[in-house]
Short mmCIF file of C-alpha atoms and ligand atoms in Angstrom, two decimals:
data_model
loop_
_atom_site.label_atom_id
_atom_site.label_comp_id
_atom_site.label_asym_id
_atom_site.label_seq_id
_atom_site.Cartn_x
_atom_site.Cartn_y
_atom_site.Cartn_z
CA MET A 1 -8.21 -20.71 -15.46
CA LEU A 2 -10.54 -20.74 -12.49
CA ALA A 3 -13.14 -17.95 -12.44
CA VAL A 4 -15.93 -16.60 -10.28
CA LYS A 5 -19.18 -16.10 -12.23
CA VAL A 6 -21.74 -13.56 -10.97
CA PRO A 7 -24.71 -11.63 -12.44
CA LYS A 8 -23.74 -8.21 -13.82
CA ARG A 9 -25.50 -6.29 -11.06
CA GLU A 10 -23.31 -8.00 -8.41
CA ALA A 11 -20.05 -7.41 -10.35
CA GLU A 12 -18.75 -4.38 -8.42
CA ARG A 13 -19.53 -5.83 -5.01
CA THR A 14 -17.90 -9.14 -6.00
CA ARG A 15 -14.82 -7.43 -7.35
CA ARG A 16 -14.30 -5.63 -4.04
CA LYS A 17 -14.87 -8.84 -2.09
CA LEU A 18 -12.37 -10.81 -4.20
CA ILE A 19 -9.73 -8.06 -3.74
CA GLU A 20 -10.43 -8.05 -0.01
CA LEU A 21 -9.92 -11.87 0.09
CA GLY A 22 -6.74 -11.49 -1.98
CA VAL A 23 -7.88 -14.01 -4.58
CA LEU A 24 -8.47 -11.87 -7.67
CA ALA A 25 -5.84 -12.86 -10.26
CA LYS A 26 -3.90 -9.81 -11.41
CA GLY A 27 -2.98 -8.92 -15.00
CA TYR A 28 -6.14 -10.28 -16.69
CA ALA A 29 -9.10 -8.53 -18.27
CA VAL A 30 -12.49 -9.27 -16.61
CA LYS A 31 -14.82 -11.12 -19.00
CA ARG A 32 -18.44 -10.38 -19.85
CA GLU A 33 -20.82 -13.21 -20.90
CA GLY A 34 -24.37 -12.08 -21.54
CA ASP A 35 -25.80 -11.02 -18.16
CA PHE A 36 -22.85 -12.39 -16.27
CA VAL A 37 -19.32 -11.20 -15.38
CA LEU A 38 -16.41 -13.59 -14.84
CA PHE A 39 -13.49 -12.75 -12.57
CA PRO A 40 -10.22 -14.72 -12.76
CA VAL A 41 -9.19 -16.06 -9.38
CA ILE A 42 -6.06 -17.68 -8.08
CA GLY A 43 -7.84 -20.42 -6.09
CA GLU A 44 -11.25 -21.68 -4.98
CA VAL A 45 -13.52 -19.15 -3.24
CA GLU A 46 -16.38 -20.20 -1.08
CA GLY A 47 -19.88 -18.81 -1.66
CA PHE A 48 -19.45 -18.13 -5.39
CA GLU A 49 -20.17 -20.06 -8.54
CA LEU A 50 -16.86 -21.26 -9.94
CA VAL A 51 -16.23 -22.00 -13.62
CA GLU A 52 -13.26 -22.57 -15.97
CA ALA A 53 -12.61 -19.77 -18.47
CA GLU A 54 -9.83 -18.22 -20.56
CA PHE A 55 -8.86 -14.62 -19.96
CA GLU A 56 -6.96 -12.12 -22.02
CA ARG A 57 -3.77 -10.82 -20.43
CA LEU A 58 -3.68 -7.08 -19.71
CA GLU A 59 -0.67 -5.26 -20.98
CA ARG A 60 1.07 -3.75 -17.96
CA LYS A 61 2.09 -0.13 -18.50
CA PRO A 62 5.81 0.32 -17.79
CA HIS A 63 6.47 2.43 -14.68
CA SER A 64 9.93 3.55 -15.61
CA TYR A 65 11.69 4.49 -18.87
CA ARG A 66 14.34 1.97 -17.84
CA GLU A 67 11.91 -0.84 -18.68
CA VAL A 68 11.51 0.21 -22.32
CA VAL A 69 14.80 1.99 -23.23
CA GLU A 70 16.93 0.30 -25.89
CA VAL A 71 20.54 0.54 -24.79
CA PRO A 72 23.27 -2.18 -24.55
CA GLU A 73 22.85 -4.43 -21.52
CA GLY A 74 26.31 -3.43 -20.26
CA VAL A 75 25.36 0.19 -19.69
CA LYS A 76 21.88 -0.47 -18.29
CA PRO A 77 23.07 -0.38 -14.63
CA LEU A 78 24.22 3.24 -15.26
CA LEU A 79 20.69 4.48 -16.16
CA PRO A 80 19.60 7.06 -13.57
CA SER A 81 16.53 5.99 -11.58
CA SER A 82 15.16 9.53 -11.41
CA PHE A 83 15.20 12.88 -13.19
CA ASP A 84 13.77 16.34 -12.64
CA ILE A 85 10.48 17.41 -14.12
CA ILE A 86 9.91 21.13 -14.58
CA GLY A 87 6.49 21.74 -16.10
CA ASP A 88 6.43 19.43 -19.16
CA ILE A 89 10.22 19.27 -19.51
CA ALA A 90 12.41 16.47 -18.16
CA ILE A 91 16.03 17.12 -17.20
CA ILE A 92 18.22 14.07 -16.61
CA GLU A 93 21.79 13.76 -15.42
CA LEU A 94 23.56 11.17 -17.59
CA PRO A 95 27.06 9.79 -16.97
CA ALA A 96 29.43 10.32 -19.92
CA GLU A 97 29.11 6.63 -20.94
CA LEU A 98 25.39 7.13 -21.60
CA MET A 99 25.54 10.37 -23.60
CA GLU A 100 25.76 8.56 -26.94
CA TYR A 101 22.41 6.87 -26.11
CA GLY A 102 20.79 10.14 -25.16
CA GLU A 103 18.22 10.05 -27.97
CA ALA A 104 17.04 6.57 -27.03
CA ILE A 105 16.87 7.54 -23.32
CA GLY A 106 14.94 10.75 -24.11
CA GLY A 107 12.58 8.84 -26.42
CA ALA A 108 11.90 6.24 -23.70
CA ILE A 109 11.06 8.97 -21.16
CA LEU A 110 8.61 10.54 -23.62
CA LYS A 111 7.01 7.13 -24.26
CA VAL A 112 6.43 6.32 -20.59
CA HIS A 113 5.59 9.80 -19.30
CA ARG A 114 3.03 11.15 -21.70
CA HIS A 115 2.83 14.62 -20.10
CA ILE A 116 6.53 15.25 -20.81
CA LYS A 117 7.08 17.00 -24.14
CA ALA A 118 10.85 17.63 -24.17
CA VAL A 119 13.85 15.90 -22.61
CA PHE A 120 17.24 17.46 -21.93
CA ALA A 121 20.43 16.19 -20.31
CA LYS A 122 22.35 18.33 -17.90
CA GLY A 123 25.24 19.64 -20.01
CA SER A 124 27.23 21.40 -17.27
CA ARG A 125 27.08 22.23 -13.59
CA VAL A 126 25.05 25.19 -12.43
CA SER A 127 27.52 28.09 -12.75
CA GLY A 128 28.08 31.85 -12.98
CA GLU A 129 26.25 34.62 -11.18
CA TYR A 130 22.90 33.65 -12.70
CA ARG A 131 23.29 30.04 -11.55
CA VAL A 132 22.16 28.49 -14.84
CA ARG A 133 23.38 25.28 -16.44
CA GLY A 134 24.05 24.13 -19.96
CA LEU A 135 21.47 21.67 -21.41
CA VAL A 136 21.75 19.11 -24.21
CA HIS A 137 18.55 18.32 -26.17
CA LEU A 138 17.83 14.60 -26.20
CA ALA A 139 14.27 14.17 -27.49
CA GLY A 140 10.89 15.81 -28.11
CA GLU A 141 10.28 19.52 -28.66
CA ARG A 142 13.28 21.81 -28.85
CA ARG A 143 11.71 24.11 -26.31
CA THR A 144 13.06 25.29 -22.97
CA GLU A 145 10.14 27.48 -21.82
CA THR A 146 7.52 25.82 -19.66
CA LEU A 147 4.88 26.34 -16.97
CA HIS A 148 5.57 24.64 -13.66
CA ARG A 149 3.06 24.16 -10.87
CA GLU A 150 4.26 24.03 -7.27
CA ASN A 151 2.68 24.66 -3.87
CA GLY A 152 -0.47 25.94 -5.58
CA ILE A 153 1.27 28.57 -7.68
CA ARG A 154 2.14 28.70 -11.40
CA LEU A 155 5.60 29.56 -12.56
CA ALA A 156 6.47 30.33 -16.15
CA LEU A 157 10.22 29.98 -16.81
CA ASP A 158 12.89 29.04 -19.27
CA VAL A 159 15.02 26.22 -17.97
CA ALA A 160 17.96 27.34 -20.14
CA ARG A 161 17.94 30.99 -19.04
CA VAL A 162 17.09 30.97 -15.31
CA TYR A 163 17.79 28.90 -12.22
CA PHE A 164 14.95 26.75 -11.01
CA SER A 165 14.94 23.55 -8.94
CA PRO A 166 11.69 21.65 -8.34
CA ARG A 167 13.51 19.87 -5.46
CA LEU A 168 13.11 22.92 -3.24
CA ALA A 169 9.35 22.85 -3.15
CA THR A 170 9.17 21.33 0.34
CA GLU A 171 11.77 23.81 1.63
CA ARG A 172 9.73 26.72 0.25
CA MET A 173 6.61 25.40 1.97
CA ARG A 174 8.50 25.17 5.23
CA ILE A 175 9.41 28.85 5.03
CA PHE A 176 5.83 29.69 4.07
CA LYS A 177 4.58 28.00 7.25
CA LYS A 178 6.99 30.04 9.37
CA ALA A 179 6.06 33.37 7.82
CA GLN A 180 3.48 35.47 9.62
CA PRO A 181 0.72 37.75 8.31
CA GLY A 182 1.84 41.38 8.26
CA GLU A 183 5.52 40.63 7.70
CA ILE A 184 7.85 42.34 5.22
CA VAL A 185 10.00 39.78 3.42
CA PHE A 186 13.22 40.39 1.55
CA ASP A 187 13.90 37.63 -1.06
CA MET A 188 17.48 38.53 -1.90
CA PHE A 189 17.94 36.01 -4.76
CA ALA A 190 14.41 35.64 -5.97
CA GLY A 191 14.81 33.96 -9.43
CA VAL A 192 11.41 33.58 -11.12
CA GLY A 193 9.67 33.97 -7.75
CA PRO A 194 8.96 30.55 -6.22
CA TYR A 195 9.52 31.87 -2.65
CA SER A 196 8.28 35.38 -3.22
CA ILE A 197 4.94 34.49 -4.82
CA LEU A 198 4.21 31.74 -2.30
CA LEU A 199 4.98 33.92 0.68
CA ALA A 200 3.04 36.86 -0.79
CA LYS A 201 -0.11 34.83 -0.15
CA LYS A 202 0.48 35.25 3.59
CA VAL A 203 2.69 38.26 4.33
CA ARG A 204 2.19 42.02 3.75
CA ARG A 205 4.92 42.72 1.19
CA VAL A 206 7.84 40.95 -0.50
CA PHE A 207 10.84 42.73 -2.03
CA ALA A 208 12.15 40.28 -4.67
CA VAL A 209 15.57 41.03 -6.16
CA ASP A 210 17.50 39.24 -8.91
CA LEU A 211 20.45 40.10 -11.10
CA ASN A 212 19.39 38.01 -14.07
CA PRO A 213 17.11 40.04 -16.43
CA TRP A 214 15.45 36.83 -17.65
CA ALA A 215 14.63 35.81 -14.05
CA VAL A 216 12.96 39.22 -13.37
CA ARG A 217 11.12 39.09 -16.65
CA TYR A 218 9.60 35.71 -15.69
CA LEU A 219 9.05 36.92 -12.11
CA GLU A 220 6.95 39.78 -13.50
CA GLU A 221 5.05 37.43 -15.71
CA ASN A 222 4.45 35.08 -12.77
CA LEU A 223 3.12 37.96 -10.62
CA ARG A 224 0.52 38.46 -13.35
CA LEU A 225 -0.20 34.74 -13.73
CA ASN A 226 -0.81 34.33 -10.01
CA LYS A 227 -2.52 37.74 -9.59
CA THR A 228 0.04 38.68 -6.96
CA GLY A 229 -0.08 42.34 -6.09
CA ASN A 230 2.21 42.63 -3.06
CA VAL A 231 5.58 41.63 -4.53
CA VAL A 232 7.99 44.37 -5.62
CA PRO A 233 10.31 42.94 -8.35
CA ILE A 234 13.69 44.61 -8.53
CA LEU A 235 16.26 43.91 -11.26
CA GLY A 236 19.81 44.43 -10.08
CA ASP A 237 22.57 43.53 -7.69
CA VAL A 238 21.17 42.93 -4.22
CA ARG A 239 24.07 44.86 -2.77
CA LYS A 240 22.48 48.03 -4.06
CA VAL A 241 19.15 47.31 -2.39
CA ALA A 242 20.41 45.87 0.88
CA GLY A 243 20.03 48.29 3.83
CA LYS A 244 17.25 50.16 2.05
CA VAL A 245 14.60 47.71 3.22
CA GLU A 246 13.81 46.75 6.80
CA ALA A 247 12.49 43.23 6.62
CA ASP A 248 11.03 40.86 9.23
CA ARG A 249 12.34 37.92 7.23
CA VAL A 250 15.18 37.60 4.74
CA ILE A 251 15.65 34.69 2.33
CA MET A 252 19.20 34.04 1.08
CA ASN A 253 18.69 31.29 -1.52
CA LEU A 254 22.13 31.46 -3.18
CA PRO A 255 23.84 28.50 -1.47
CA LYS A 256 27.09 28.81 -3.45
CA PHE A 257 27.81 32.38 -2.42
CA ALA A 258 25.34 33.34 0.38
CA ASP A 259 28.22 33.78 2.82
CA ARG A 260 29.41 36.77 0.78
CA PHE A 261 26.10 38.55 1.38
CA LEU A 262 25.72 38.10 5.11
CA ARG A 263 26.47 41.73 5.82
CA GLU A 264 23.73 42.82 3.34
CA ALA A 265 21.24 40.40 4.88
CA MET A 266 21.99 41.59 8.43
CA LEU A 267 21.71 45.22 7.43
CA SER A 268 18.32 44.58 5.82
CA VAL A 269 16.65 42.70 8.68
CA ARG A 270 15.05 44.50 11.58
CA ASP A 271 16.10 43.93 15.18
CA GLY A 272 14.70 40.52 16.10
CA GLY A 273 14.02 39.60 12.45
CA VAL A 274 14.88 36.21 10.97
CA VAL A 275 17.27 35.19 8.17
CA HIS A 276 16.96 31.96 6.19
CA TYR A 277 20.48 31.19 5.04
CA TYR A 278 21.44 28.46 2.52
CA GLY A 279 24.79 26.89 1.85
CA PHE A 280 26.61 23.73 0.84
CA GLY A 281 28.32 21.62 3.44
CA PRO A 282 30.35 18.36 3.55
CA GLU A 283 28.48 15.40 5.11
CA GLU A 284 30.96 15.06 8.00
CA ASP A 285 30.50 18.64 9.16
CA LEU A 286 27.51 20.33 7.54
CA PHE A 287 27.18 23.55 9.47
CA SER A 288 30.29 24.64 11.38
CA GLU A 289 31.92 26.67 8.63
CA HIS A 290 28.67 28.54 7.92
CA GLU A 291 27.93 29.17 11.61
CA ALA A 292 31.40 30.68 12.00
CA LYS A 293 30.85 33.00 9.04
CA ILE A 294 27.43 34.06 10.33
CA LYS A 295 28.87 34.84 13.76
CA ALA A 296 31.83 36.74 12.24
CA ALA A 297 29.53 38.91 10.03
CA ALA A 298 27.36 39.75 13.08
CA ARG A 299 30.39 40.59 15.21
CA GLU A 300 31.71 42.98 12.55
CA LEU A 301 28.40 44.88 12.62
CA GLY A 302 28.11 44.80 16.43
CA PHE A 303 25.04 42.52 16.24
CA LYS A 304 24.25 39.26 17.91
CA VAL A 305 22.74 36.11 16.34
CA GLU A 306 20.53 33.45 17.82
CA PHE A 307 20.49 30.19 15.90
CA LEU A 308 16.93 28.89 15.47
CA GLY A 309 17.38 25.71 13.40
CA GLU A 310 19.64 23.88 10.98
CA ARG A 311 18.76 21.26 8.35
CA LYS A 312 19.87 19.30 5.38
CA VAL A 313 17.70 20.45 2.47
CA ARG A 314 18.76 17.94 -0.23
CA PRO A 315 21.82 16.07 -1.44
CA TYR A 316 23.89 18.27 -3.75
CA ALA A 317 26.95 16.24 -4.80
CA PRO A 318 28.61 13.10 -3.48
CA ARG A 319 28.93 13.59 0.30
CA GLN A 320 27.77 17.24 -0.01
CA PHE A 321 24.47 18.66 1.06
CA ASN A 322 22.49 21.79 0.44
CA ILE A 323 21.90 23.02 4.00
CA ALA A 324 19.68 25.66 5.58
CA ILE A 325 20.35 27.69 8.72
CA ASP A 326 17.70 29.91 10.30
CA PHE A 327 18.95 32.62 12.66
CA ARG A 328 17.61 35.70 14.43
CA VAL A 329 19.54 38.98 14.36
CA LEU A 330 19.66 41.04 17.54
CA LYS A 331 20.82 44.61 17.05
C1 SAM B 412 20.06 29.57 -6.62
S1 SAM B 412 19.16 30.76 -7.53
C2 SAM B 412 17.67 30.86 -6.57
C3 SAM B 412 16.46 31.35 -7.25
C4 SAM B 412 15.16 31.22 -6.53
N1 SAM B 412 15.19 31.73 -5.17
C5 SAM B 412 14.64 29.81 -6.56
O1 SAM B 412 14.43 29.21 -5.47
O2 SAM B 412 14.40 29.29 -7.68
C6 SAM B 412 20.00 32.27 -7.12
C7 SAM B 412 19.57 33.51 -7.87
O3 SAM B 412 20.32 34.61 -7.40
C8 SAM B 412 20.59 35.51 -8.44
N2 SAM B 412 21.76 36.32 -8.04
C9 SAM B 412 23.06 35.93 -8.00
N3 SAM B 412 23.82 36.95 -7.54
C10 SAM B 412 23.00 37.99 -7.29
C11 SAM B 412 23.20 39.32 -6.80
N4 SAM B 412 24.37 39.77 -6.48
N5 SAM B 412 22.11 40.09 -6.65
C12 SAM B 412 20.85 39.66 -6.98
N6 SAM B 412 20.65 38.43 -7.46
C13 SAM B 412 21.65 37.58 -7.61
C14 SAM B 412 20.80 34.61 -9.67
O4 SAM B 412 20.56 35.28 -10.85
C15 SAM B 412 19.79 33.47 -9.36
O5 SAM B 412 18.58 33.71 -10.03
#
């Protein structure tokens, strides 16, 4: 094929120029010949010595496990285009038709994503008070403990024993940006501490509660890992703690049941303080039901609420979204 031949010392400048002109042929290895370098090109280029040469094809690295996985053609359209990565563990949601090919799918993920060491399929929906899900091992190490990095913090956790979603990283950063130095924060459903530890970098103190002993165990480990000294971890039911703290900001990250804890949140926030409420809502009317519950809880306590903002956080199920509502409580 056609090639541009230049002395070695001009190689880098030439490479950049050929890319800029859009004539460098892709997928071939550049060739060295004595003191010269040969670049494959897709057409004639003025101002350079042109020669004919043969080039070795570069092997293109697959971008997706779907390019290398060995499953029958008929089920290929069902292969998910994405999966969650928590630390070095991948968690994929497979339709029932693909479960019998789980090992091949897991193996393909390990092959393409070298930093992933274990692959699991979601075995059940997130359920129960602890909000954990069943997992089915597909490939790699039979290990569910990992170290996840997010928003500049490190989180040790066991994906089989605690709730954790990497998809909330942006939402947590949004709350971090709203928080103010000097604030007291009440993280009512803290898990392993992704909100608490991030916010602790900015605010005065965080009270972090969780019912799941494993979550609090990892939360304590994560406080050490991140050298966080201003988070108070509390193991237990948040109902027992509510009303004993007076927070400037309350985080209610329990979308499935947050509405049941509105009274506790409102009793724990100071006059004029802010609550970040999470829920699930149908696409056609995301917020109304939650707004009504928030207003009712305030009315029962003789408080008022001022809605500050509402958002979709992420898709949750078909036509269902995880939503967030920020409101101020006026006492
Ligand atoms: C959806 S997870 C959120 C965890 C964490 N905020 C995060 O972003 O990863 C909800 C957490 O609330 C905890 N939880 C559920 N009911 C609770 C209660 N009554 N009191 C305290 N924690 C509770 C669960 O154990 C779980 O860890």
